[in-house]
CSV table of C-alpha atoms in Angstrom, one decimal:
chain,number,residue,atom,x,y,z
A,7,MET,CA,-8.4,1.4,-41.5
A,8,SER,CA,-11.6,3.2,-40.5
A,9,VAL,CA,-11.9,4.7,-37.1
A,10,ASP,CA,-14.5,3.3,-34.7
A,11,GLY,CA,-16.6,6.2,-33.5
A,12,GLY,CA,-14.7,9.0,-35.3
A,13,TYR,CA,-12.1,9.7,-32.6
A,14,GLY,CA,-9.3,11.0,-34.9
A,15,ASP,CA,-6.2,9.5,-36.3
A,16,THR,CA,-5.3,7.3,-33.3
A,17,GLY,CA,-4.7,4.0,-35.0
A,18,ASP,CA,-8.2,2.7,-34.3
A,19,TRP,CA,-9.9,0.3,-36.6
A,20,GLU,CA,-13.5,-0.6,-37.2
A,21,GLY,CA,-15.0,-2.5,-34.3
A,22,ARG,CA,-12.1,-1.9,-32.0
A,23,TRP,CA,-14.2,-0.5,-29.2
A,24,SER,CA,-17.5,-2.4,-29.8
A,25,HIS,CA,-17.2,-4.4,-26.5
A,26,VAL,CA,-16.4,-1.3,-24.5
A,27,LYS,CA,-19.2,0.6,-26.1
A,28,THR,CA,-21.6,-2.1,-24.9
A,29,PHE,CA,-20.8,-1.3,-21.3
A,30,LEU,CA,-20.8,2.5,-21.8
A,31,GLU,CA,-23.7,3.1,-24.1
A,32,ARG,CA,-26.5,1.0,-22.6
A,33,SER,CA,-27.8,0.2,-19.1
A,34,GLY,CA,-28.0,-3.3,-17.6
A,35,PRO,CA,-29.1,-5.3,-14.5
A,36,PHE,CA,-25.7,-4.7,-12.8
A,37,THR,CA,-25.2,-1.0,-13.5
A,38,HIS,CA,-25.4,1.6,-10.7
A,39,PRO,CA,-28.8,3.2,-10.4
A,40,ASP,CA,-27.2,6.6,-11.1
A,41,PHE,CA,-25.4,5.4,-14.2
A,42,GLU,CA,-26.4,7.3,-17.4
A,43,PRO,CA,-25.5,5.6,-20.6
A,44,SER,CA,-24.0,8.0,-23.2
A,45,THR,CA,-22.1,8.0,-26.5
A,46,GLU,CA,-19.8,10.6,-24.9
A,47,LEU,CA,-18.3,8.3,-22.3
A,48,LEU,CA,-16.1,6.4,-24.7
A,49,GLN,CA,-14.7,9.7,-26.0
A,50,PHE,CA,-13.9,10.8,-22.4
A,51,LEU,CA,-12.2,7.5,-21.8
A,52,LEU,CA,-10.1,7.7,-24.9
A,53,GLU,CA,-9.2,11.3,-25.0
A,54,THR,CA,-9.6,12.9,-21.5
A,55,CYS,CA,-9.3,10.4,-18.6
A,56,LYS,CA,-5.9,10.3,-17.0
A,57,VAL,CA,-5.0,7.3,-14.9
A,58,LEU,CA,-2.2,6.8,-12.5
A,59,ILE,CA,-0.9,3.3,-11.8
A,60,ILE,CA,1.3,2.8,-8.7
A,61,GLY,CA,3.5,-0.3,-8.9
A,62,ALA,CA,4.8,-2.1,-11.9
A,63,GLY,CA,5.2,-5.6,-10.4
A,64,GLY,CA,3.1,-8.7,-10.7
A,65,LEU,CA,-0.2,-6.9,-10.2
A,66,GLY,CA,1.0,-3.6,-11.8
A,67,CYS,CA,1.8,-5.4,-15.1
A,68,GLU,CA,-1.7,-6.8,-15.3
A,69,LEU,CA,-3.3,-3.5,-14.4
A,70,LEU,CA,-1.3,-1.6,-17.1
A,71,LYS,CA,-2.1,-4.2,-19.8
A,72,ASP,CA,-5.8,-4.4,-19.0
A,73,LEU,CA,-6.3,-0.6,-18.7
A,74,ALA,CA,-4.5,0.0,-21.9
A,75,LEU,CA,-6.4,-2.6,-23.8
A,76,THR,CA,-9.7,-1.3,-22.4
A,77,GLY,CA,-9.1,2.1,-24.0
A,78,PHE,CA,-7.4,4.2,-21.3
A,79,ARG,CA,-4.7,6.1,-23.3
A,80,GLN,CA,-3.3,8.6,-20.9
A,81,ILE,CA,-1.6,6.5,-18.2
A,82,ASP,CA,1.2,7.4,-15.8
A,83,ILE,CA,3.0,4.6,-13.9
A,84,ILE,CA,5.2,4.9,-10.9
A,85,ASP,CA,7.7,2.3,-9.6
A,86,MET,CA,11.0,2.7,-7.7
A,87,ASP,CA,12.3,-0.8,-8.4
A,88,THR,CA,14.5,-2.3,-11.1
A,89,ILE,CA,13.9,-5.7,-12.8
A,90,ASP,CA,15.3,-8.8,-11.2
A,91,VAL,CA,15.6,-12.3,-12.8
A,92,SER,CA,13.1,-13.6,-10.3
A,93,ASN,CA,10.5,-11.2,-11.6
A,94,LEU,CA,10.4,-12.8,-15.1
A,95,ASN,CA,8.3,-15.8,-14.1
A,96,ARG,CA,5.1,-13.7,-13.7
A,97,GLN,CA,5.8,-10.1,-14.6
A,98,PHE,CA,5.1,-10.7,-18.3
A,99,LEU,CA,6.0,-7.2,-19.6
A,100,PHE,CA,9.7,-7.9,-18.9
A,101,ARG,CA,12.3,-10.0,-20.7
A,102,SER,CA,15.8,-11.3,-19.8
A,103,LYS,CA,17.4,-8.4,-21.6
A,104,ASP,CA,15.5,-6.0,-19.3
A,105,VAL,CA,17.1,-7.2,-16.0
A,106,GLY,CA,18.6,-4.2,-14.2
A,107,ARG,CA,16.4,-1.6,-15.9
A,108,PRO,CA,13.6,0.3,-14.1
A,109,LYS,CA,10.3,-1.6,-14.1
A,110,ALA,CA,8.2,1.5,-14.9
A,111,GLU,CA,10.3,2.4,-18.0
A,112,VAL,CA,10.3,-1.1,-19.4
A,113,ALA,CA,6.6,-1.6,-18.8
A,114,ALA,CA,5.8,1.7,-20.5
A,115,ASP,CA,8.0,1.0,-23.5
A,116,PHE,CA,6.3,-2.4,-23.9
A,117,ILE,CA,2.7,-1.1,-23.9
A,118,ASN,CA,3.5,1.9,-26.0
A,119,SER,CA,5.0,-0.3,-28.7
A,120,ARG,CA,2.2,-2.9,-28.7
A,121,ILE,CA,-1.0,-0.9,-28.2
A,122,PRO,CA,-1.9,1.7,-30.8
A,123,GLY,CA,-2.7,5.2,-29.5
A,124,CYS,CA,-1.7,4.4,-25.9
A,125,ASN,CA,0.7,6.8,-24.2
A,126,VAL,CA,2.2,5.5,-21.0
A,127,VAL,CA,4.5,7.9,-19.1
A,128,PRO,CA,6.9,6.1,-16.7
A,129,HIS,CA,8.3,7.5,-13.4
A,130,PHE,CA,11.3,5.8,-11.8
A,131,LYS,CA,10.7,7.4,-8.4
A,132,LYS,CA,9.0,7.0,-5.0
A,133,ILE,CA,5.5,8.2,-4.6
A,134,GLN,CA,6.7,10.6,-1.9
A,135,ASP,CA,8.8,12.4,-4.6
A,136,PHE,CA,5.7,14.0,-6.2
A,137,SER,CA,3.8,17.1,-5.0
A,138,ASP,CA,0.0,17.4,-4.6
A,139,THR,CA,0.0,19.2,-8.0
A,140,PHE,CA,1.1,16.0,-9.7
A,141,TYR,CA,-1.6,13.9,-8.1
A,142,ARG,CA,-4.3,16.4,-8.7
A,143,GLN,CA,-4.2,15.9,-12.5
A,144,PHE,CA,-5.5,12.4,-12.4
A,145,HIS,CA,-9.1,11.2,-12.6
A,146,ILE,CA,-8.3,7.7,-11.1
A,147,VAL,CA,-5.5,6.2,-9.1
A,148,VAL,CA,-5.0,2.4,-9.2
A,149,CYS,CA,-2.6,0.7,-6.9
A,150,GLY,CA,-0.7,-2.5,-7.2
A,151,LEU,CA,1.5,-2.1,-4.1
A,152,ASP,CA,3.0,-4.6,-1.7
A,153,SER,CA,3.6,-2.0,1.1
A,154,ILE,CA,1.1,-0.9,3.7
A,155,ILE,CA,3.1,2.2,4.4
A,156,ALA,CA,2.8,3.2,0.7
A,157,ARG,CA,-0.9,2.5,0.7
A,158,ARG,CA,-1.4,4.7,3.7
A,159,TRP,CA,0.6,7.5,2.2
A,160,ILE,CA,-1.2,7.7,-1.1
A,161,ASN,CA,-4.5,7.3,0.8
A,162,GLY,CA,-3.5,10.4,2.9
A,163,MET,CA,-2.5,12.3,-0.2
A,164,LEU,CA,-5.8,11.9,-2.0
A,165,ILE,CA,-7.6,12.9,1.2
A,166,SER,CA,-5.5,16.0,1.4
A,167,LEU,CA,-6.8,17.0,-2.1
A,168,LEU,CA,-10.4,17.1,-1.0
A,169,ASN,CA,-12.1,20.5,-1.0
A,170,PHE,CA,-14.9,21.4,1.5
A,171,GLU,CA,-17.3,24.3,1.3
A,172,GLU,CA,-18.8,25.0,4.7
A,173,SER,CA,-18.1,21.4,5.8
A,174,THR,CA,-19.7,20.1,2.6
A,175,LEU,CA,-17.5,17.9,0.4
A,176,ASP,CA,-17.0,19.1,-3.1
A,177,PRO,CA,-17.6,15.9,-5.2
A,178,SER,CA,-15.4,17.2,-8.1
A,179,SER,CA,-12.3,17.1,-5.8
A,180,ILE,CA,-12.7,13.3,-5.2
A,181,ILE,CA,-10.1,11.1,-7.0
A,182,PRO,CA,-11.2,7.5,-6.6
A,183,LEU,CA,-8.5,5.1,-5.3
A,184,ILE,CA,-8.7,1.5,-6.6
A,185,ASP,CA,-6.5,-0.8,-4.4
A,186,GLY,CA,-5.7,-4.5,-4.9
A,187,GLY,CA,-3.4,-7.2,-3.7
A,188,THR,CA,-2.5,-10.7,-4.5
A,189,GLU,CA,-0.9,-13.6,-2.6
A,190,GLY,CA,-0.5,-16.9,-4.4
A,191,PHE,CA,-4.0,-17.9,-5.7
A,192,LYS,CA,-5.7,-15.3,-3.5
A,193,GLY,CA,-6.6,-11.7,-4.2
A,194,ASN,CA,-8.6,-8.7,-3.1
A,195,SER,CA,-9.6,-5.4,-4.5
A,196,ARG,CA,-11.5,-2.4,-3.3
A,197,VAL,CA,-12.8,1.0,-4.5
A,198,ILE,CA,-12.3,4.0,-2.2
A,199,LEU,CA,-14.0,7.3,-2.7
A,200,PRO,CA,-12.0,9.6,-0.4
A,201,GLY,CA,-14.2,11.5,2.0
A,202,MET,CA,-17.2,9.3,1.2
A,203,THR,CA,-16.4,5.6,1.8
A,204,ALA,CA,-14.0,3.7,4.1
A,205,CYS,CA,-10.4,4.6,3.5
A,206,ILE,CA,-7.2,2.6,4.1
A,207,GLU,CA,-6.9,4.0,7.6
A,208,CYS,CA,-10.5,3.1,8.4
A,209,THR,CA,-9.7,-0.6,8.1
A,210,LEU,CA,-6.0,-0.5,9.1
A,211,GLU,CA,-6.5,-3.1,11.8
A,212,LEU,CA,-7.4,-5.6,9.2
A,213,TYR,CA,-3.9,-5.6,7.8
A,214,PRO,CA,-1.7,-8.1,9.6
A,215,PRO,CA,1.0,-6.3,11.6
A,216,GLN,CA,4.6,-7.3,11.0
A,217,ILE,CA,5.8,-9.8,13.7
A,218,ASN,CA,9.3,-9.6,15.0
A,219,PHE,CA,10.7,-12.4,17.2
A,220,PRO,CA,13.4,-11.8,19.9
A,221,MET,CA,16.8,-12.9,18.6
A,222,CYS,CA,17.6,-14.8,21.7
A,223,THR,CA,14.5,-17.0,21.2
A,224,ILE,CA,15.3,-17.6,17.5
A,225,ALA,CA,18.9,-18.6,18.3
A,226,SER,CA,18.6,-20.5,21.5
A,227,MET,CA,15.1,-21.5,22.5
A,228,PRO,CA,12.8,-21.9,19.4
A,229,ARG,CA,9.2,-22.9,20.3
A,230,LEU,CA,7.3,-22.1,17.1
A,231,PRO,CA,7.8,-23.1,13.5
A,232,GLU,CA,8.2,-19.3,12.7
A,233,HIS,CA,11.3,-19.3,15.0
A,234,CYS,CA,12.9,-22.0,12.9
A,235,ILE,CA,12.1,-20.2,9.6
A,236,GLU,CA,13.6,-16.9,11.0
A,237,TYR,CA,16.7,-18.8,12.2
A,238,ALA,CA,17.3,-20.1,8.7
A,239,ARG,CA,16.6,-16.7,7.1
A,240,ILE,CA,18.4,-14.4,9.5
A,241,LEU,CA,21.3,-16.5,10.8
A,242,GLN,CA,22.0,-19.4,8.4
A,243,TRP,CA,21.6,-17.6,5.1
A,244,PRO,CA,24.3,-14.9,5.7
A,245,LYS,CA,26.6,-17.5,7.3
A,246,GLU,CA,26.4,-20.2,4.6
A,247,ASN,CA,25.8,-18.0,1.5
A,248,PRO,CA,24.1,-20.9,-0.3
A,249,PHE,CA,23.9,-19.0,-3.6
A,250,GLY,CA,27.2,-17.1,-3.5
A,251,GLU,CA,28.9,-14.5,-1.4
A,252,GLY,CA,26.8,-11.5,-0.8
A,253,ILE,CA,23.7,-12.7,-2.6
A,254,ALA,CA,20.6,-11.5,-0.6
A,255,LEU,CA,17.7,-13.7,0.1
A,256,ASP,CA,15.0,-13.2,-2.6
A,257,GLY,CA,11.5,-14.0,-1.4
A,258,ASP,CA,10.3,-14.3,-5.1
A,259,ASP,CA,13.0,-16.9,-6.0
A,260,PRO,CA,11.6,-20.5,-5.5
A,261,GLU,CA,15.1,-21.9,-5.1
A,262,HIS,CA,15.8,-19.5,-2.3
A,263,ILE,CA,12.5,-20.3,-0.6
A,264,GLN,CA,13.2,-24.0,-1.0
A,265,TRP,CA,16.6,-23.7,0.7
A,266,VAL,CA,15.1,-21.8,3.7
A,267,PHE,CA,12.3,-24.4,3.8
A,268,GLN,CA,14.7,-27.3,4.1
A,269,LYS,CA,16.9,-25.6,6.7
A,270,SER,CA,13.8,-24.8,8.7
A,271,LEU,CA,12.7,-28.4,8.7
A,272,GLU,CA,16.1,-29.5,9.9
A,273,ARG,CA,16.1,-26.9,12.7
A,274,ALA,CA,12.5,-27.9,13.7
A,275,ALA,CA,13.5,-31.5,13.9
A,276,GLN,CA,16.2,-30.7,16.4
A,277,PHE,CA,13.7,-29.2,18.8
A,278,ASN,CA,10.7,-31.5,18.0
A,279,ILE,CA,8.7,-28.6,16.5
A,280,THR,CA,6.0,-29.3,13.9
A,281,GLY,CA,4.1,-27.1,11.5
A,282,ILE,CA,6.8,-26.1,9.0
A,283,THR,CA,5.2,-25.8,5.6
A,284,TYR,CA,6.4,-24.3,2.3
A,285,ARG,CA,3.5,-21.8,2.4
A,286,LEU,CA,4.4,-20.7,5.9
A,287,THR,CA,8.0,-20.3,4.8
A,288,GLN,CA,6.8,-18.0,2.0
A,289,GLY,CA,5.2,-15.8,4.6
A,290,ASP,CA,1.6,-16.7,3.7
A,291,ALA,CA,0.5,-17.5,7.2
A,292,TYR,CA,-1.9,-14.7,8.1
A,293,ILE,CA,-5.7,-14.7,8.4
A,294,PRO,CA,-7.2,-13.6,5.0
A,295,LEU,CA,-8.6,-10.1,5.0
A,296,ASN,CA,-12.3,-10.1,5.7
A,297,ASN,CA,-12.9,-7.0,3.6
A,298,TYR,CA,-13.9,-5.7,0.1
A,299,LEU,CA,-13.8,-8.2,-2.8
A,300,VAL,CA,-11.9,-11.4,-2.1
A,301,PHE,CA,-10.9,-13.9,-4.8
A,302,ASN,CA,-9.7,-17.4,-3.9
A,303,ASP,CA,-8.6,-20.0,-6.5
A,304,VAL,CA,-6.8,-22.5,-4.3
A,305,ASP,CA,-9.4,-25.3,-4.3
A,306,GLY,CA,-12.0,-24.4,-6.9
A,307,LEU,CA,-13.2,-20.8,-7.2
A,308,TYR,CA,-14.6,-18.8,-4.3
A,309,THR,CA,-15.2,-15.1,-4.2
A,310,TYR,CA,-17.2,-12.8,-2.0
A,311,THR,CA,-17.6,-9.1,-1.2
A,312,PHE,CA,-17.7,-7.2,2.1
A,313,GLU,CA,-18.6,-3.6,2.6
A,314,ALA,CA,-16.0,-1.8,4.7
A,315,GLU,CA,-17.6,0.7,7.0
A,316,ARG,CA,-16.2,4.2,7.2
A,317,LYS,CA,-14.8,4.9,10.6
A,318,GLU,CA,-16.2,8.1,12.1
A,319,ASN,CA,-13.0,9.0,14.0
A,320,CYS,CA,-10.5,7.8,11.2
A,321,PRO,CA,-7.2,9.7,11.7
A,322,ALA,CA,-7.0,10.2,7.9
A,323,CYS,CA,-10.4,11.0,6.5
A,324,SER,CA,-12.6,12.0,9.4
A,325,GLN,CA,-11.0,15.5,10.0
A,326,VAL,CA,-11.7,14.8,13.7
A,327,PRO,CA,-8.7,15.0,16.2
A,328,GLN,CA,-8.1,11.6,17.8
A,329,GLU,CA,-8.3,11.3,21.6
A,330,LEU,CA,-5.2,10.2,23.5
A,331,GLN,CA,-6.2,9.1,27.1
A,332,PHE,CA,-3.2,9.1,29.4
A,333,SER,CA,-2.5,10.0,33.0
A,334,PRO,CA,-0.6,13.3,33.6
A,335,SER,CA,2.1,11.1,35.2
A,336,ALA,CA,2.5,9.0,32.0
A,337,LYS,CA,5.8,9.4,30.2
A,338,LEU,CA,6.2,10.6,26.6
A,339,GLN,CA,7.6,7.2,25.8
A,340,GLU,CA,4.3,5.7,26.5
A,341,ILE,CA,2.6,7.8,23.9
A,342,ILE,CA,5.3,6.9,21.4
A,343,ASP,CA,4.7,3.2,22.2
A,344,TYR,CA,0.9,3.6,21.8
A,345,LEU,CA,1.3,5.3,18.4
A,346,THR,CA,3.5,2.5,17.0
A,347,GLN,CA,1.8,-0.5,18.6
A,348,SER,CA,-1.8,0.4,18.2
A,349,ALA,CA,-3.5,-1.8,15.6
A,350,SER,CA,-5.5,1.2,14.3
A,351,LEU,CA,-2.5,3.5,13.9
A,352,GLN,CA,0.6,1.4,13.3
A,353,MET,CA,3.0,4.4,13.0
A,354,LYS,CA,6.7,3.8,12.3
A,355,SER,CA,8.7,6.7,13.7
A,356,PRO,CA,6.2,9.3,15.0
A,357,ALA,CA,7.4,12.9,15.5
A,358,ILE,CA,5.4,14.8,18.1
A,359,THR,CA,5.1,18.6,18.4
A,360,ALA,CA,2.8,20.8,20.5
A,361,THR,CA,2.1,24.5,21.0
A,362,LEU,CA,3.3,25.6,24.4
A,363,ASP,CA,3.2,29.2,25.6
A,364,GLY,CA,2.3,30.3,22.0
A,365,LYS,CA,5.3,28.6,20.5
A,366,ASN,CA,5.6,25.4,18.5
A,367,LYS,CA,7.8,22.9,20.4
A,368,THR,CA,9.2,19.6,19.1
A,369,LEU,CA,8.8,17.1,21.9
A,370,TYR,CA,10.4,14.2,20.0
A,371,LEU,CA,11.8,13.6,16.5
A,372,GLN,CA,13.5,10.4,15.7
A,373,THR,CA,14.4,10.7,12.0
A,374,VAL,CA,16.9,13.6,12.4
A,375,ALA,CA,19.9,12.5,14.5
A,376,SER,CA,20.7,15.9,16.0
A,377,ILE,CA,17.1,16.6,16.9
A,378,GLU,CA,16.6,13.1,18.2
A,379,GLU,CA,19.6,13.5,20.5
A,380,ARG,CA,18.3,16.9,21.8
A,381,THR,CA,14.7,15.7,22.4
A,382,ARG,CA,15.5,12.2,23.7
A,383,PRO,CA,15.5,13.3,27.4
A,384,ASN,CA,11.8,14.2,26.9
A,385,LEU,CA,10.9,10.5,26.5
A,386,SER,CA,11.5,9.9,30.2
A,387,LYS,CA,9.6,13.0,31.3
A,388,THR,CA,6.0,12.9,32.4
A,389,LEU,CA,3.3,14.8,30.4
A,390,LYS,CA,2.9,17.2,33.3
A,391,GLU,CA,6.7,17.8,33.4
A,392,LEU,CA,6.6,18.6,29.7
A,393,GLY,CA,4.0,21.3,30.3
A,394,LEU,CA,1.1,19.5,28.6
A,395,ALA,CA,-2.4,20.2,29.7
A,396,ASN,CA,-5.7,18.4,29.5
A,397,GLY,CA,-7.2,19.0,26.1
A,398,GLN,CA,-3.8,19.8,24.6
A,399,GLU,CA,-3.5,19.2,20.9
A,400,LEU,CA,-0.5,17.2,19.7
A,401,ALA,CA,0.6,17.2,16.1
A,402,VAL,CA,2.1,13.9,14.9
A,403,ALA,CA,4.0,13.4,11.7
A,404,ASP,CA,5.0,10.0,10.4
A,405,ILE,CA,6.2,8.3,7.2
A,406,THR,CA,2.9,6.5,6.8
A,407,THR,CA,1.1,9.8,5.9
A,408,PRO,CA,1.8,13.0,4.0
A,409,GLN,CA,-0.4,14.9,6.4
A,410,THR,CA,0.2,15.8,10.1
A,411,VAL,CA,-2.3,13.9,12.3
A,412,LEU,CA,-3.9,15.8,15.2
A,413,PHE,CA,-4.5,14.2,18.6
A,414,LYS,CA,-6.3,15.7,21.6
A,415,LEU,CA,-4.8,14.8,25.0
A,416,GLN,CA,-7.4,13.7,27.6
A,417,PHE,CA,-6.0,13.3,31.1
A,418,THR,CA,-7.3,10.3,33.1
A,419,SER,CA,-7.3,10.2,36.9
């Protein structure tokens, strides 16, 4: 077979890239004003461009297939999960024989065997297992994640790779982040240019926070439909073992969701509570994100775009220390509560350190048992008792970011 464009012995055939060349070698009414058509762009795409896909689930399978068919040939894919039976209904790169195997490895094998010239390298690991050297090799990072924490982490990693020369951002150090998500017939996608456009942290308050209900309310005094659903999920499921001893509830299994739905209806009827729906049981009860590109195919087709604005004091990409306004008499526990409960921060287990008398001192660290026990008394001490002063810088580390976030303490009267 002849090669389209003369790009070597890669298994190409005449006309294989004709549609891609249409986009790359001519301008059009929807192209960016700075776009310069060139015959060299296809060669860059086929031979040079390295893409990292994070996630090999429902969205990840689509991303991998589409990018490989488009002509991207150097693709790495990361996923820490193995294939479950419930994945087979929509994650089309997997088959029954693959159950139990790593998603990344199976997806890579499938694409490599079906698409000539494509080389997909799988990584059955967590994104946190890789160093900045690993991420620095890619031209584009594309995410198909279902975790806000993971999104925040990779966002922070790409920001940490930026180079500045006298406060001027070096454009060559920017690795674009393309992020997307799906929920039923809804979806969204966004393009982030770290250091230039709004990042994940800039719009963190648009992500719905996880809601936890008190166990006493769930068990004894339910008032909301969500209380009934949580009762069936948390209390009835492990007690009745409807699908066998030790089988965990799988939110992707329609039979499991149907069981929880029916039990929730029964519970709601006992307390005259209305509002239980199958969609609510699935967890699809939050307000749609009013940000970036949104696609809705529930009742007809509706899509729109929204330009997220970059936050000038974003803790991830602004390089500006965040202000913490507290009274000197406030306790350290109040700062911990603020860091975890603030909609714009949403930290999980923040560790706080400060420089006191020229020495770096850990004020509180939760993740290491021995240090947590030693620093726990600090939680009940006031900021003044801890020796903190107005304008003091606090360094906060958390699992949501690979970087330490700096805060400046501002005392209030």
